[in-house]
XYZ file of C-alpha atoms in Angstrom:
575
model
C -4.187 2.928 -21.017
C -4.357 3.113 -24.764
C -3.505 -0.204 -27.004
C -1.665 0.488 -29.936
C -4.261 0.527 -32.364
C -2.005 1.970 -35.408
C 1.209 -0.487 -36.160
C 4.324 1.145 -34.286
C 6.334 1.566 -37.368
C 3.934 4.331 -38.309
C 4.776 5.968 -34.324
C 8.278 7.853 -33.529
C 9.181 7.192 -30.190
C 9.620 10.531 -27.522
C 11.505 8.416 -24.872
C 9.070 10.174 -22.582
C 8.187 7.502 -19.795
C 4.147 7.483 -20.113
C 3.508 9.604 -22.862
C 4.310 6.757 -25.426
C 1.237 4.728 -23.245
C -0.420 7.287 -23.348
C -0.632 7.609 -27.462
C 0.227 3.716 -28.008
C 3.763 4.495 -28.854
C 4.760 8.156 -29.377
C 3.949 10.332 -31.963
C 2.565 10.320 -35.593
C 5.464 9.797 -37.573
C 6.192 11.706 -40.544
C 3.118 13.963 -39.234
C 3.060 17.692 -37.817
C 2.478 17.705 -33.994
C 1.867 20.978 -32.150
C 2.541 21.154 -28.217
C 0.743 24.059 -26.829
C 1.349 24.978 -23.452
C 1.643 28.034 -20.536
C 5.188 29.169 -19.430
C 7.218 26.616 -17.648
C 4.789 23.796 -18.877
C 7.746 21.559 -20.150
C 7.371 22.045 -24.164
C 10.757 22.811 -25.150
C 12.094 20.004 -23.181
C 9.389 18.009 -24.845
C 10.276 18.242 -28.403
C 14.137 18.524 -26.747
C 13.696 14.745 -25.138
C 11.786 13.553 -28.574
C 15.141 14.753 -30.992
C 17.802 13.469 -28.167
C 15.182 10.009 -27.936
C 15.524 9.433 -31.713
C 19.727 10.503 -32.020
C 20.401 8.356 -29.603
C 17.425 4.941 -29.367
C 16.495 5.274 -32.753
C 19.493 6.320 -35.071
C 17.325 8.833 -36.545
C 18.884 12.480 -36.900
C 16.965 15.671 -36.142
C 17.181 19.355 -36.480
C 16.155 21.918 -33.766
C 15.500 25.437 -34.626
C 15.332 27.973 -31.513
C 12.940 30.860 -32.166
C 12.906 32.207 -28.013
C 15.894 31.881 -26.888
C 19.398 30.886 -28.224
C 20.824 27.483 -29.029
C 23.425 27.788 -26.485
C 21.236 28.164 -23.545
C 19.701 25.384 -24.717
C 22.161 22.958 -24.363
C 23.645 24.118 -21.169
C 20.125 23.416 -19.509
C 20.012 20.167 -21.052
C 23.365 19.458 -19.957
C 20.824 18.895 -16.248
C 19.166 16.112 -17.883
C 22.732 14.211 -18.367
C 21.968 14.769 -22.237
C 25.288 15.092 -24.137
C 24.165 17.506 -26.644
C 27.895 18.558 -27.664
C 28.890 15.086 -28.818
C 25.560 14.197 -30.428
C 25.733 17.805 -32.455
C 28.775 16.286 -34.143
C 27.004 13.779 -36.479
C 23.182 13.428 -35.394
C 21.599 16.855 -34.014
C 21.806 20.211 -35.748
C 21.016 23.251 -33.536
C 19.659 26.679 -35.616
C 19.548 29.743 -33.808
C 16.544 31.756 -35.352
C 15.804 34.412 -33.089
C 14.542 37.371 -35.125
C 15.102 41.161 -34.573
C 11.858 43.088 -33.996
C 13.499 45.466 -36.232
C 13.652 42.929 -39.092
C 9.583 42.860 -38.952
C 8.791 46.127 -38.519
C 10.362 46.610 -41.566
C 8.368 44.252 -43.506
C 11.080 42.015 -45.278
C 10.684 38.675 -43.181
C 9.531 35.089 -44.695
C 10.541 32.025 -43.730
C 12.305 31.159 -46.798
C 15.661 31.845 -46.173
C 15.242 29.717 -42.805
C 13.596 27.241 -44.358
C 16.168 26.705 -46.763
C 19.274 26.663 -44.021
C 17.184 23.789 -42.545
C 16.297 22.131 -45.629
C 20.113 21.793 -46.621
C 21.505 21.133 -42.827
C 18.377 18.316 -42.606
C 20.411 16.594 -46.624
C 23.680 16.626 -45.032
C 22.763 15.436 -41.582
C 19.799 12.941 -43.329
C 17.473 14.358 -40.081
C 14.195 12.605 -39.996
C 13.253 14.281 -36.887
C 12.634 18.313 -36.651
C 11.639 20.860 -33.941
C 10.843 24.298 -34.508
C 10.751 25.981 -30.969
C 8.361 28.746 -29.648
C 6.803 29.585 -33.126
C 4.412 31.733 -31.963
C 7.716 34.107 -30.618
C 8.067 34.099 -35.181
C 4.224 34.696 -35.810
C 4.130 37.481 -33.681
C 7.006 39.213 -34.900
C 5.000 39.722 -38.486
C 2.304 42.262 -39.318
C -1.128 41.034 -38.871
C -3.074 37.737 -39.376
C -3.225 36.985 -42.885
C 0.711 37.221 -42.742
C 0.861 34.917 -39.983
C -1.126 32.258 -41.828
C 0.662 32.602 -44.542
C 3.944 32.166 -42.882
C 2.548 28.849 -40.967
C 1.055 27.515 -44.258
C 4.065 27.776 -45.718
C 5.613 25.999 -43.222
C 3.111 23.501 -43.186
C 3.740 22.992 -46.909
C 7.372 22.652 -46.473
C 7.319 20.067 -43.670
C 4.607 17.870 -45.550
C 6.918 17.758 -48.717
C 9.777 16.158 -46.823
C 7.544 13.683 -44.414
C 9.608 15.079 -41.255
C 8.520 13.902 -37.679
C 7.898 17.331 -36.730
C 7.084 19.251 -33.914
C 5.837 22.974 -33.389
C 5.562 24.615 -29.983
C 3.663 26.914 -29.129
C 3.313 29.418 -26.007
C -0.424 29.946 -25.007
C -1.890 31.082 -21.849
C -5.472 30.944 -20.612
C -7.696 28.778 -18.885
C -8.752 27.299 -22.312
C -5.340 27.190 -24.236
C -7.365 26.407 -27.419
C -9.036 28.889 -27.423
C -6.741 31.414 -27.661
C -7.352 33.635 -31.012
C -3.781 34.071 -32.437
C -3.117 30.581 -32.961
C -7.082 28.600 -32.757
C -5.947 27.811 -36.618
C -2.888 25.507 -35.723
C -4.670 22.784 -34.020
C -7.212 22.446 -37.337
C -3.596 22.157 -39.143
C -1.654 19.841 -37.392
C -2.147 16.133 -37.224
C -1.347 15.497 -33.712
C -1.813 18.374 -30.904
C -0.659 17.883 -26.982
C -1.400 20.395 -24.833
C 0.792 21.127 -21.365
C -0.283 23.281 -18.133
C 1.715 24.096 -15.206
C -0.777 25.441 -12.746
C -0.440 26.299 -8.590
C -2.564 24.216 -6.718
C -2.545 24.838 -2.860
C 0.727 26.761 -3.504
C 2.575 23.814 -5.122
C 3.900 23.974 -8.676
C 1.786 20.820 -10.711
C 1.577 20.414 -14.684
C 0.294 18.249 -16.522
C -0.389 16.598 -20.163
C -3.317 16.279 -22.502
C -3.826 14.731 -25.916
C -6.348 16.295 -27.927
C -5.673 15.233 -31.233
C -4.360 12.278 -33.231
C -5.459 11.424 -36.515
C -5.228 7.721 -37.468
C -4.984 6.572 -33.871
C -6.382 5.679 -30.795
C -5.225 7.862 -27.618
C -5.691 7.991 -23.930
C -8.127 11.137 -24.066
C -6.998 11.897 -19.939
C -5.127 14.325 -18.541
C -2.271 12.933 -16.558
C 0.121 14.466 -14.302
C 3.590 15.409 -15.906
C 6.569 15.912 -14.289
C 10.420 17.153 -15.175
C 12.501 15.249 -13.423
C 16.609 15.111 -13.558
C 16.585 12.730 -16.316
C 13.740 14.680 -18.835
C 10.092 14.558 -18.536
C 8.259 11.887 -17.280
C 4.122 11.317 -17.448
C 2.296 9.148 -14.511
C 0.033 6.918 -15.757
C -1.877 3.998 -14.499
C -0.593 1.566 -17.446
C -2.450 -1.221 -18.847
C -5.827 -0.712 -18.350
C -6.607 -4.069 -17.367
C -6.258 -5.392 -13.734
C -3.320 -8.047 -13.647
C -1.562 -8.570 -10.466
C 0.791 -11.314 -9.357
C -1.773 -13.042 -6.446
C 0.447 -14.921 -4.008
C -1.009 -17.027 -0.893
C 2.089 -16.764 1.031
C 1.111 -14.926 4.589
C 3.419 -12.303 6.424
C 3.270 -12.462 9.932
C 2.235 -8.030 11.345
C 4.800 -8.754 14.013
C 1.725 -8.780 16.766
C 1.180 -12.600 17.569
C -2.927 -11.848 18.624
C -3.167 -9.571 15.365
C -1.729 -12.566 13.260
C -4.702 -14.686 14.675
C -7.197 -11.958 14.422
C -6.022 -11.825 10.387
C -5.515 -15.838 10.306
C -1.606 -15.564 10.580
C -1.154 -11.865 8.659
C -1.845 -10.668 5.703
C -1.108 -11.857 2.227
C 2.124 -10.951 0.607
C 1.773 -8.211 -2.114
C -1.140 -6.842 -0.630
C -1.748 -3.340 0.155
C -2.342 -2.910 3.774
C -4.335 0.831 4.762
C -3.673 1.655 8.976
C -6.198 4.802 9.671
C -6.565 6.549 12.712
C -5.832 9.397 14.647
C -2.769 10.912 15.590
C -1.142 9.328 18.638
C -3.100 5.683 17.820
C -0.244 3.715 17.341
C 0.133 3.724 13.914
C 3.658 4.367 13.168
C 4.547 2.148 15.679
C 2.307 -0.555 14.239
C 4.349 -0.008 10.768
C 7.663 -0.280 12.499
C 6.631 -3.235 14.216
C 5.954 -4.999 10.422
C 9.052 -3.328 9.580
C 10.983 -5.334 12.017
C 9.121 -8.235 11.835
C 9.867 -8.281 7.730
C 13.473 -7.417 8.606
C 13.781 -10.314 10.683
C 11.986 -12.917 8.474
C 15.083 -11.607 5.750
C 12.719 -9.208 3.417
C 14.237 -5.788 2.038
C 11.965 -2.927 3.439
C 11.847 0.095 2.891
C 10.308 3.013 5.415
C 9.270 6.684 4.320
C 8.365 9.204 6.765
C 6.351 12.205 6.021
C 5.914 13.201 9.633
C 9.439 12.376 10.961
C 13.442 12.450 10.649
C 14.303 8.779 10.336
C 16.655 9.051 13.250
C 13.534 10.198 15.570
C 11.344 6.921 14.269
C 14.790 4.825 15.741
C 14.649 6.790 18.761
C 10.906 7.074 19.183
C 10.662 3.117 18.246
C 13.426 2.075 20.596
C 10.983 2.466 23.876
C 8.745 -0.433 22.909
C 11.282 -2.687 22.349
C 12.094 -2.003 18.361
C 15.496 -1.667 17.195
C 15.096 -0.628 13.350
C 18.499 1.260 13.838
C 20.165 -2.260 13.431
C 18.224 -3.630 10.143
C 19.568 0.191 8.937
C 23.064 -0.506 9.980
C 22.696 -3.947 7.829
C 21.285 -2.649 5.008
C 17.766 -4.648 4.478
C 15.915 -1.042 6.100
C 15.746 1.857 3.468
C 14.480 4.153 6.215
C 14.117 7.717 4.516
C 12.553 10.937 5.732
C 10.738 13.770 3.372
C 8.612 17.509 3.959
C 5.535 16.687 1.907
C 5.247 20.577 1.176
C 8.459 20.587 -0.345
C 7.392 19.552 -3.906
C 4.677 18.027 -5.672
C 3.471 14.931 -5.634
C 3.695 13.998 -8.720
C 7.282 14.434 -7.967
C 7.473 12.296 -4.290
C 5.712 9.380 -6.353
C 8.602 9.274 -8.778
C 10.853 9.269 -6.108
C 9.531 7.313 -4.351
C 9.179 4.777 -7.146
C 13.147 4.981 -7.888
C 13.873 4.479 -4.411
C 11.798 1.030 -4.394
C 13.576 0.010 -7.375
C 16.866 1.324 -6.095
C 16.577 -0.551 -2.641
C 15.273 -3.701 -4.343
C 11.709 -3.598 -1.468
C 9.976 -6.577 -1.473
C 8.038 -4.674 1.731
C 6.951 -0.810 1.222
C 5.957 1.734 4.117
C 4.653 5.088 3.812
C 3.996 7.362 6.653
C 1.481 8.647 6.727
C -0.036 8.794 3.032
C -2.527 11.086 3.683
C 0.468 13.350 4.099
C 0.600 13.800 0.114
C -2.439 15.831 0.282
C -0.216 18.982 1.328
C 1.822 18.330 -2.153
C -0.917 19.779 -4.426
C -4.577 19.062 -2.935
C -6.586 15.853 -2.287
C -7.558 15.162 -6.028
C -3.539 15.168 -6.730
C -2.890 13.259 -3.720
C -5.741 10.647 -4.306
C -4.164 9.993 -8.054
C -1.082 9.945 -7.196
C -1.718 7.312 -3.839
C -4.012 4.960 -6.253
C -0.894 4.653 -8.194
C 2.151 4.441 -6.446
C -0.903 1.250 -4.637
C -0.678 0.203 -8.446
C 2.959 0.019 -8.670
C 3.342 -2.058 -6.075
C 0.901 -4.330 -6.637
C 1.745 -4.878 -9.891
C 5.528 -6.008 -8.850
C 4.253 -7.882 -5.515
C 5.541 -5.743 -3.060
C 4.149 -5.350 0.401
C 2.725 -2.163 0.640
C 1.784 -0.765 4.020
C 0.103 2.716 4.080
C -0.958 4.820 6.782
C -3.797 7.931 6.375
C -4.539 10.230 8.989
C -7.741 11.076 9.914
C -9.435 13.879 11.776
C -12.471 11.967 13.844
C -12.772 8.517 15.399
C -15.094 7.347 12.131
C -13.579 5.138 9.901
C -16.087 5.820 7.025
C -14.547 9.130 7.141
C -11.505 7.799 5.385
C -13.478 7.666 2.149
C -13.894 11.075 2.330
C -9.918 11.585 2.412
C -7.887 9.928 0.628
C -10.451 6.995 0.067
C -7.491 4.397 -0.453
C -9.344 2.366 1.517
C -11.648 0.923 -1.745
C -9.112 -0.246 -3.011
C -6.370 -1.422 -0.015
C -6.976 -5.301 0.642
C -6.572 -4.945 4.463
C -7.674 -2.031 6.304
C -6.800 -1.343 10.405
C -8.637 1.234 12.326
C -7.287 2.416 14.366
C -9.021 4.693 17.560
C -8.962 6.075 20.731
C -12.108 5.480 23.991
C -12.587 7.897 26.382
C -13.860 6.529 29.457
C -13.814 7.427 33.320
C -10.824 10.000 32.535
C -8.687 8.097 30.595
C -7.887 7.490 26.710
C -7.357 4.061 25.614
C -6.259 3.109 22.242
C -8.288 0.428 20.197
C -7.686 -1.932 17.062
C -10.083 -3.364 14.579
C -10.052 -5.059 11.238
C -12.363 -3.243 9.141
C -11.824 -5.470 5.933
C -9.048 -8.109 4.813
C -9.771 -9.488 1.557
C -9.447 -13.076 0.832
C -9.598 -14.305 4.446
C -11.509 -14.899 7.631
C -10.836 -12.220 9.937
C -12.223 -11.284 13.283
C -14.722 -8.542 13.699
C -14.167 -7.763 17.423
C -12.522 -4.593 19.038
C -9.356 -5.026 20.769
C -7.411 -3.022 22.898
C -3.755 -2.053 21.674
C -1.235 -1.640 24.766
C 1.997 -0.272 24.406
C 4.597 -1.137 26.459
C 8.331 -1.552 26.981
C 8.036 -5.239 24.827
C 5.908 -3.919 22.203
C 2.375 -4.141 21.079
C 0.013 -6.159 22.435
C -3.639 -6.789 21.896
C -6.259 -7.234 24.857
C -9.429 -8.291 25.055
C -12.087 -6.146 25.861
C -15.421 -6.251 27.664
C -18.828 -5.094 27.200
C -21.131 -4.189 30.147
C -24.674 -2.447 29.943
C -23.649 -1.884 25.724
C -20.312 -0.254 26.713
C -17.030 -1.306 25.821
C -14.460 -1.841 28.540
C -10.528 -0.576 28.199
C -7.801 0.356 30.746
C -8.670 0.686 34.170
C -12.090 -0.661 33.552
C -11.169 -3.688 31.766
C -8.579 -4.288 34.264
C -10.990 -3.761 37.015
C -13.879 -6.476 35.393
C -11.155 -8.548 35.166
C -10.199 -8.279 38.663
C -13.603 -8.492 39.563
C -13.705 -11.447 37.090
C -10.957 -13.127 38.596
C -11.610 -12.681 42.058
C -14.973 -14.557 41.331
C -13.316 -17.024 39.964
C -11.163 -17.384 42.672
C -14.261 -17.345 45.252
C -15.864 -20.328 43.145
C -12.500 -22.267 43.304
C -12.298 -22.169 46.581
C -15.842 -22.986 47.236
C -15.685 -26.005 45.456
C -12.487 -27.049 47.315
C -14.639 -26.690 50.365
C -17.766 -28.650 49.212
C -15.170 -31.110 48.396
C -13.525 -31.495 51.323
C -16.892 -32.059 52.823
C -18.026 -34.425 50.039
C -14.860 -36.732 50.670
C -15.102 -36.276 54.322
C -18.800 -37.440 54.597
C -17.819 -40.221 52.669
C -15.104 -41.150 55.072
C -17.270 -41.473 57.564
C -19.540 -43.155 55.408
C -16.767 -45.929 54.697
C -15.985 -46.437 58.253
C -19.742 -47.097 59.445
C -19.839 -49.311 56.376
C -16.896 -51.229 57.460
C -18.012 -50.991 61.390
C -21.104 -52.272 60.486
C -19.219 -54.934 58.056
C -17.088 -55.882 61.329
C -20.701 -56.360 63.712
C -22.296 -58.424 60.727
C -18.850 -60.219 60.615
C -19.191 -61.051 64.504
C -22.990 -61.731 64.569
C -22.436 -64.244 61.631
C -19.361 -65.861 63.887
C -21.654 -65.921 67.073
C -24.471 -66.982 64.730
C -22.458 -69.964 63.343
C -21.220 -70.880 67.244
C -24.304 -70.555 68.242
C -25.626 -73.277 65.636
C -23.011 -75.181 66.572
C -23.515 -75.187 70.121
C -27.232 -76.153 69.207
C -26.029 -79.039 66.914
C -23.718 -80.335 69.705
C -26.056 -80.192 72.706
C -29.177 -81.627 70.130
C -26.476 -84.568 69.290
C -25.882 -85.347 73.241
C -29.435 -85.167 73.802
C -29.915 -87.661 71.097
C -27.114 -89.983 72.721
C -28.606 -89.508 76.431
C -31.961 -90.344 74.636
C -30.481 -93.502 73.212
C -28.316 -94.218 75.940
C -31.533 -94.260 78.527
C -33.677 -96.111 75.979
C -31.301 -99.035 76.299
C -31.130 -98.836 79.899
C -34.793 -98.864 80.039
C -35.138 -101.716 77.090
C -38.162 -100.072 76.064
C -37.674 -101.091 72.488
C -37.256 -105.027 71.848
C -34.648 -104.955 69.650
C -32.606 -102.479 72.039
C -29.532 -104.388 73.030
C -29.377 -104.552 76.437
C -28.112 -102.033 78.225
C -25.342 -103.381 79.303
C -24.448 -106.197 77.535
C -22.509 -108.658 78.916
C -23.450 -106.878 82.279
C -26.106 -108.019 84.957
C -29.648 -107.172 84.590
């Protein structure tokens, strides 16, 4: 968006939301501005919302003269707006009716003296800084021929110039190239400032839009942006500051799916965007009203739009795996709101949608399914319009969950849609897998920004407790869901089981071979013990019979007195 590159003083304020971004703070003041636009484009409630901006912001007067239609239709329409033009009419806006007879300029007579001169002495008394003249070109052709109609505008030119009013012309134009268009090419080469509005059908939905194309002395945003009239005046959507600042928090939310926490490393940042593609009949809504809850529990405001269902259905719908958003509605932290995408543009659903956020004070935002906005005036519309409302809450730190529908099991065909995805900081796939008959459902992180997250497939189950997230198999390069992963993992565990049980049995063997081990160890301890005894008895025995023989020995060398100094046999005794 445009900085102010000319000092604000020298800028009048429109009060238009946008459009002052858009030109760095409204338009040239004390300057001619011409709005060109088609029927229905928005320019009398343009230069409407820029007097009623400066009465009532700015304490600067103004002075609107009606060439189409009269001053009292006016202000009833306005009255829709919540403008009180009545009570501001009584001391800061003048209303001239100056709707001419045809009859007037066939005759010839008409100039815009004498009008000029009414305004000139309402704009003294009321001291009006600020001036509209409404639908000139209804005036210019009213009068006979071109060189009258310059005149007229040159005169009027003049007249504004001398009195440095903050004026605006508008001007009805049709055609693809609204600049073009001969009767009034001159006016833009006049005017200091020129903004041109369309209102076009796109798809069959009603879209306008807003275009500066002139602005001496000052930088401008050069786009065209999407314009919309809302309940409260006009409004512009714009991106804002052109530069990318974001509050960056490292605070995680938990998805509400314990194994998808872990996949993400314990959920996703807070005031991310979050993009869920897939399918229809993937899970996705009930993926989003699983965060819902989860946020609802943890205390966060959330709030929940459906494109594709009445919010009483999601509470119904939800309610058979196990969610009950019907009670964080009853308590007042679920803003859970249902709207037909078709019904207006989408321009018009992001403004909405905005207020509601700021209404319901959402720290956590939901959108089901995004894509959806595509049916509210075509894909280029939608795309905008989803890149911003992305913006918005990133640049107030809200949670923003989105879901986008796709058409194929691809996920690089989600560029091709609403291509969110470049910009969303975590993006679920969602997808289904045909195999043997049946259709399973399958999850898988496709980016997350700012964090380790795992890159394999799981399978999502849905069941009476909620989501949960399987592991899958791959055999002969083919992944494994349903009834074929729960038959491998049969098959898995009933090999397990067979190896459990034949290592019981080895070792039961194992221990009983050792038992018998032990007891010929400690038989064959017990005959070493008794061979050692009878050993030891036996030595004994030896020891004792060697020691008589020793004593007979000596006992029949004395008898014998074979040795001389052998005492006598028997002493004392007879030889």
């Amino acid at each position: 968006m445009t900085e102010p590159s000319t000092p604000l003083a020298l800028k009048a304020s429109t009060g238009i939301q946008g459009f002052d971004e858009m030109t760095g703070g409204g338009l040239p003041r004390s300057r001619i501005t011409v709005v060109l636009g088609s029927a229905g484009a928005g320019k009398t409630v343009f230069a409407l919302q820029t007097l009623v901006c400066g009465a009532t912001e700015h304490h600067e007067p103004g002075i609107f003269v009606a060439f189409e239609e009269d001053t009292r239709r006016i202000m009833e329409n306005a009255h829709s707006f919540g403008w009180d033009l009545p009570a501001l009419e009584r001391d800061r806006l003048f209303f001239l009716d100056a709707y001419v007879s045809p009859t007037v300029t066939v005759a010839g007579d008409f100039d815009l003296e004498g009008i000029l001169a009414q305004v000139g002495e309402q704009a003294r008394a009321l001291g009006a800084t600020r001036i509209v003249f409404d639908g000139i070109d209804v005036l210019l052709s009213l009068l006979d021929g071109p060189v009258v109609r310059r005149r007229e505008v040159y005169r009027l030119y003049e007249w504004l110039a001398q009195r440095d009013f903050t004026a605006l012309l508008t001007v009805k134009a049709e055609g693809p190239n609204l600049l073009a268009d001969p009767e009034y090419q001159f006016l833009p080469f006049m005017a200091d400032a020129v903004v041109m509005l369309t209102h076009d059908m796109r798809e069959r939905v009603s879209v306008r839009s807003v275009r500066v194309v002139k602005y001496r002395g000052s930088g401008f945003s050069e786009n065209e942006y999407p314009l919309t009239i809302t309940s409260s005046g006009i409004e512009v959507a714009t991106y804002g500051r052109a530069e990318l600042q974001y509050p960056v928090s490292r605070e995680k939310l938990s998805t509400g799916v314990p194994r998808l926490d872990a996949m993400l490393g314990d959920g996703w940042f807070r005031g991310s965007s979050i993009l869920i593609t897939g399918v229809p009949g993937t899970a996705k809504t009930t993926l989003a009203g699983t965060f819902a809850d989860r946020c609802c529990r943890g205390g966060e405001r959330v709030m929940f739009l459906s494109f594709d269902e009445p919010a009483d259905q999601i509470v119904r719908n939800l309610s058979s795996v196990g969610l009950d958003l019907g009670r964080w509605v009853s308590e007042g932290v679920l803003d859970l709101w249902s709207l037909r995408s078709e019904t207006r543009s989408v321009e018009e659903h992001l403004i909405d949608i905005k207020r509601r956020i700021e209404k319901s004070g959402a720290t956590v935002v939901i959108v089901d399914p995004l894509s959806a906005l595509a049916k509210a005036g075509g894909e280029v519309a939608a795309v905008d319009a989803s890149l911003r409302l992305l913006d918005f809450a990133k640049s107030r730190g809200i949670t923003a969950l989105c879901t986008s529908l796709q058409s194929g099991n691809d996920p690089v065909m989600e560029a091709s849609s609403l291509n969110v995805s470049t910009i969303a900081d975590t993006w679920l796939h969602l997808a289904y897998r045909i195999r043997g008959g049946e259709r399973n459902r399958s999850l898988t992180v496709i980016k997350s920004r700012g964090m380790a997250h795992s890159n394999q497939v799981r399978e999502l189950v849905l069941s009476g407790e909620g989501i949960t997230l399987s592991d899958v198999y791959s055999a002969g390069g083919e992944v494994l869901m349903g009834t074929a992963r729960w038959e491998k993992e049969e098959e898995m565990r009933r090999e397990a089981e067979a190896a459990e049980r034949e290592t019981r049995r080895r070792r039961a063997e194992m221990e009983a071979s050792a038992a018998a081990v032990r007891a010929r160890m400690e038989q064959l301890a017990r005959e070493l013990d008794g061979l050692e005894a009878e050993r030891e008895a036996l030595a004994a025995d030896a020891e004792a019979q060697a020691h008589a023989r020793r004593e007979a020995m000596d006992t029949i060398g004395v008898l014998r007195r074979g040795d001389a100094d052998a005492p006598p046999a028997h002493a004392g005794a007879e030889p």
